[in-house]
mmCIF file of C-alpha atoms in Angstrom:
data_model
loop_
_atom_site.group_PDB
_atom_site.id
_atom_site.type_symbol
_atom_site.label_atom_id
_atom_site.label_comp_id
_atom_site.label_asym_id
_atom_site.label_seq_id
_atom_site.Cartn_x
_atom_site.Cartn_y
_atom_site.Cartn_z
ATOM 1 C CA UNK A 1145 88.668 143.320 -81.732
ATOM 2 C CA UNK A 1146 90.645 141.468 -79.393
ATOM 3 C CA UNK A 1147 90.662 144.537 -77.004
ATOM 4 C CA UNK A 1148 87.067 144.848 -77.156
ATOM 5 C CA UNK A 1149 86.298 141.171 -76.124
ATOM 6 C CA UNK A 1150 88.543 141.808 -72.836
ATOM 7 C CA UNK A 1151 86.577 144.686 -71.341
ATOM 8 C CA UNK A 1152 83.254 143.386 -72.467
ATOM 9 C CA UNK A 1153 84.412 140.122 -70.413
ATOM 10 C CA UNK A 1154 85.387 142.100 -67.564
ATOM 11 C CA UNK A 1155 82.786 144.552 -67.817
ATOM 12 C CA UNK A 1156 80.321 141.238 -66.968
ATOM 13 C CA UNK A 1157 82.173 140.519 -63.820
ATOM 14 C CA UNK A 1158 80.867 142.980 -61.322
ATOM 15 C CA UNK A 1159 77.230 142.069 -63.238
ATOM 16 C CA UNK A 1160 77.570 138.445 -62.271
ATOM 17 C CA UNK A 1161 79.149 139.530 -58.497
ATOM 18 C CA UNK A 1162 75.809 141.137 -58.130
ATOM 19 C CA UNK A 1163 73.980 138.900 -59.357
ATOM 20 C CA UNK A 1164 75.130 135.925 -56.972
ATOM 21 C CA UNK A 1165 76.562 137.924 -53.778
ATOM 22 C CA UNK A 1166 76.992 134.891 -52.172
ATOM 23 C CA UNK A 1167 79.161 132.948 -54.008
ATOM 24 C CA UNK A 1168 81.809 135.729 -54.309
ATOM 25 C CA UNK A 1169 82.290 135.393 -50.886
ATOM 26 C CA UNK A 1170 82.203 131.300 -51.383
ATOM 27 C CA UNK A 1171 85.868 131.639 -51.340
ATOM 28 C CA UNK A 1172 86.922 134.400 -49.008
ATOM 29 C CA UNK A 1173 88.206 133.676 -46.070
ATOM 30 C CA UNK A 1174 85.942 133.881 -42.657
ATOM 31 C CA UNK A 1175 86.940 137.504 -40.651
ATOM 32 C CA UNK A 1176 85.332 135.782 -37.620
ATOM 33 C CA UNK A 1177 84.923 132.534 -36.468
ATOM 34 C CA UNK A 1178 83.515 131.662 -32.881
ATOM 35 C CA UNK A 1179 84.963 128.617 -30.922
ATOM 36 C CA UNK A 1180 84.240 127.923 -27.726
ATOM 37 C CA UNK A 1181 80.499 127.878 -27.573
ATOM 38 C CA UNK A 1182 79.704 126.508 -23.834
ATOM 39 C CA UNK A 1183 76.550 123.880 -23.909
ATOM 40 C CA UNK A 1184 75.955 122.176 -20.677
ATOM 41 C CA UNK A 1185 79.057 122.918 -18.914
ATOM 42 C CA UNK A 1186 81.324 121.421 -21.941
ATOM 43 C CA UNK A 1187 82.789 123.311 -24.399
ATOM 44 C CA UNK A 1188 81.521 122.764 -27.946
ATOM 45 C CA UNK A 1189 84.950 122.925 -30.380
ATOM 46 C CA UNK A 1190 82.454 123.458 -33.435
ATOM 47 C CA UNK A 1191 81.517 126.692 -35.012
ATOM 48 C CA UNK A 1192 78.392 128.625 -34.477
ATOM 49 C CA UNK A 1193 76.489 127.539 -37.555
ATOM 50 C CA UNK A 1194 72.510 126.155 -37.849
ATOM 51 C CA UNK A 1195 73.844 122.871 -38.131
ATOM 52 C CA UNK A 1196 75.010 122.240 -34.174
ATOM 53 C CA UNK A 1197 71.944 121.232 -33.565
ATOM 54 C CA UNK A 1198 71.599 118.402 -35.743
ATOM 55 C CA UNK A 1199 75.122 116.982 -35.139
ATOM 56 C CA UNK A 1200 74.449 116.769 -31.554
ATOM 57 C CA UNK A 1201 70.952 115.085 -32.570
ATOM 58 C CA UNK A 1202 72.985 112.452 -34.943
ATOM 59 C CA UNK A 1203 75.304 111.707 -32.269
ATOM 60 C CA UNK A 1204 72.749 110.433 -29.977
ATOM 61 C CA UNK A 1205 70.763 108.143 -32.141
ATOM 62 C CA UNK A 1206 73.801 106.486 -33.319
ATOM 63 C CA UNK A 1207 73.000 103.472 -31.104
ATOM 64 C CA UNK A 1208 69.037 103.259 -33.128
ATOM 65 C CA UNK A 1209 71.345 103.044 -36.337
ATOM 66 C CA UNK A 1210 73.155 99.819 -34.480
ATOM 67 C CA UNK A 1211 70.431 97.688 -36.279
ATOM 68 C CA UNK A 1212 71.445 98.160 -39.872
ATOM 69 C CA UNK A 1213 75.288 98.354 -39.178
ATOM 70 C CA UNK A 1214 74.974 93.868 -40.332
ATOM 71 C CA UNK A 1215 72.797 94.632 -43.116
ATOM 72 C CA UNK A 1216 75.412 97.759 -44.233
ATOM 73 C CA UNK A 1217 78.502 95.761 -44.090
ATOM 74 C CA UNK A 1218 77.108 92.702 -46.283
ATOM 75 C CA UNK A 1219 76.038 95.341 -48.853
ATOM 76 C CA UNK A 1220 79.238 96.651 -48.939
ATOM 77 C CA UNK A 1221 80.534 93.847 -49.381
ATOM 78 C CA UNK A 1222 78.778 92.430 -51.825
ATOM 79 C CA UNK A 1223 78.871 95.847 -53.612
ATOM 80 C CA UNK A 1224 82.528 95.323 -53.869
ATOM 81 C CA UNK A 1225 82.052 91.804 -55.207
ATOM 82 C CA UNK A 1226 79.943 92.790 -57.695
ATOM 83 C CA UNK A 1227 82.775 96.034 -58.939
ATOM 84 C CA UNK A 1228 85.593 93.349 -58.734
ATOM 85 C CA UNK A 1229 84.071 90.296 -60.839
ATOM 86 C CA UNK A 1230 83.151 92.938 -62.997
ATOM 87 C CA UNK A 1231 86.278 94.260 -63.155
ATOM 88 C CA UNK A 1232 87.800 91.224 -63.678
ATOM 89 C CA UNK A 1233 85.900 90.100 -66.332
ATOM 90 C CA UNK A 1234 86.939 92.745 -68.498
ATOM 91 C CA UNK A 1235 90.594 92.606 -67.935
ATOM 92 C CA UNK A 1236 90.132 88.808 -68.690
ATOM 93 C CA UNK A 1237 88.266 89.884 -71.964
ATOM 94 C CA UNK A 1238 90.814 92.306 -73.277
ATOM 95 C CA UNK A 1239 93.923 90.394 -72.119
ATOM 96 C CA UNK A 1240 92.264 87.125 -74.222
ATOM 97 C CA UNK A 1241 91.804 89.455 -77.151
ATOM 98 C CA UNK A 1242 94.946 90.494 -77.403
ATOM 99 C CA UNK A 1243 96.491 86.711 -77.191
ATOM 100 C CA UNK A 1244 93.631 85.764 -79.971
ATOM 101 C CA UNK A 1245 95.064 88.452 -82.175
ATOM 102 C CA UNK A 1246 98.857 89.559 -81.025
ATOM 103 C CA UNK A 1247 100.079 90.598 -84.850
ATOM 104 C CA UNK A 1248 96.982 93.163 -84.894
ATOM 105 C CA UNK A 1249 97.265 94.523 -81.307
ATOM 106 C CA UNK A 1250 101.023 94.682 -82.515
ATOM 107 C CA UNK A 1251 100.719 96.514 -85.637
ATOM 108 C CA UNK A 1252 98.207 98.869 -85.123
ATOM 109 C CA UNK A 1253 98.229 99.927 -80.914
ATOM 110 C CA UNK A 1254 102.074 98.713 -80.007
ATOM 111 C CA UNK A 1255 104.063 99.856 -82.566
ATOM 112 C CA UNK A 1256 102.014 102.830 -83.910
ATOM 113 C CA UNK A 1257 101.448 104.315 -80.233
ATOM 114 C CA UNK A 1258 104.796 102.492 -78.564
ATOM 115 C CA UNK A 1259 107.102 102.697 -80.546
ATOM 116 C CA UNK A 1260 109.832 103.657 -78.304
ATOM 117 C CA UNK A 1261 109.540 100.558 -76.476
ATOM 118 C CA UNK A 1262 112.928 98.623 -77.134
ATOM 119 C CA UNK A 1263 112.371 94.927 -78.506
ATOM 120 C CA UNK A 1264 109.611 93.230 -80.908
ATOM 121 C CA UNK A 1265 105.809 94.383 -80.429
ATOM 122 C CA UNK A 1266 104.445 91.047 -80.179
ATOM 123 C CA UNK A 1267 106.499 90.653 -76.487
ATOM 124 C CA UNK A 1268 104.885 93.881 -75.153
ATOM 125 C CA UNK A 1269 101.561 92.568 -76.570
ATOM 126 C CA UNK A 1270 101.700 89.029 -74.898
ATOM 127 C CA UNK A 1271 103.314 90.736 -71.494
ATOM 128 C CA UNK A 1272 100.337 93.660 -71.473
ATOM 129 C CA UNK A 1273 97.827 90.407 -71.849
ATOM 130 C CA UNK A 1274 99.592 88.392 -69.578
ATOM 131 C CA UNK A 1275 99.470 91.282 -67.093
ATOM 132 C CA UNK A 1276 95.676 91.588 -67.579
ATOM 133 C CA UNK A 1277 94.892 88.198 -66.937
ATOM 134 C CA UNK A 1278 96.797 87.438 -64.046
ATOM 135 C CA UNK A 1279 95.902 90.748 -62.452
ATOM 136 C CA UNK A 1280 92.401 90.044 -62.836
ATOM 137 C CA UNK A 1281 92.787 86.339 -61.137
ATOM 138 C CA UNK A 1282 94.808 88.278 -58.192
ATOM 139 C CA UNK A 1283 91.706 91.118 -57.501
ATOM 140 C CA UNK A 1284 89.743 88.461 -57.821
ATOM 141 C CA UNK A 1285 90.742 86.765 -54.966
ATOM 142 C CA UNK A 1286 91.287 90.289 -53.514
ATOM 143 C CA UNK A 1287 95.369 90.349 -53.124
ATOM 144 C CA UNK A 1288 97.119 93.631 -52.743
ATOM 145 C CA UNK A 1289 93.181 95.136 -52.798
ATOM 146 C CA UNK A 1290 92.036 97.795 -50.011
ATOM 147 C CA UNK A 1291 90.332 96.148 -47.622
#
């Protein structure tokens, strides 16, 4: 039974090779690659593909993109504000839960899950929300975040 699984399974791989030729080669390595394509009198370090032609095109209208670069940077930033106060106001949620209900959290996460953790639950349960809450007031203010 087991036997006849395997070469049915294997009998399917040259069928699916055949069927999608190019993804077998997906991850071969490239025999040939060219470098050193010469394009007014510099030499282009990118390989031959269709694509040259629009990289060279997107480097030259990247002063027309100059425009939006203000309008980019205050979305991104207040993207970021958004993913932190949100963030934040779930570790402030779940670290208040856990203060509003340590013999619980204690009980049934700590000790059950924990229980190699030296000491009483109720300490790791007021340190874990402790942790949350003041972690949440440092992102929010963006210390020891990426900038």
């Amino acid at each position: 039974m087991v036997l006849t699984k395997f070469l049915t399974a294997t009998s399917m791989v040259p069928l699916l090779l055949s069927l999608a030729p190019q993804a077998s080669y997906a991850f071969m390595p490239q025999q040939s690659v060219s470098f050193g394509n010469v394009q007014q009198g510099s030499i282009n370090l990118l390989p031959s593909s269709p694509f040259n032609s629009a990289l060279s095109q997107s480097s030259e209208s990247i002063e027309d993109d100059s425009m939006f670069d203000s309008f980019a940077e205050g979305a991104a930033d207040l993207v970021t504000l958004g993913l932190r106060v949100g963030t934040c106001s779930l570790m402030v949620h779940h670290g208040l839960d856990k203060i509003q209900n340590v013999d619980g959290f204690s009980a049934n996460v700590v000790a059950k899950f924990f229980g190699f953790l030296p000491g009483n639950p109720a300490f790791w349960t007021l340190s874990a929300a402790a942790t949350q809450i003041a972690g949440a007031g440092l992102l929010s203010v963006g210390l020891l975040a990426r900038p």
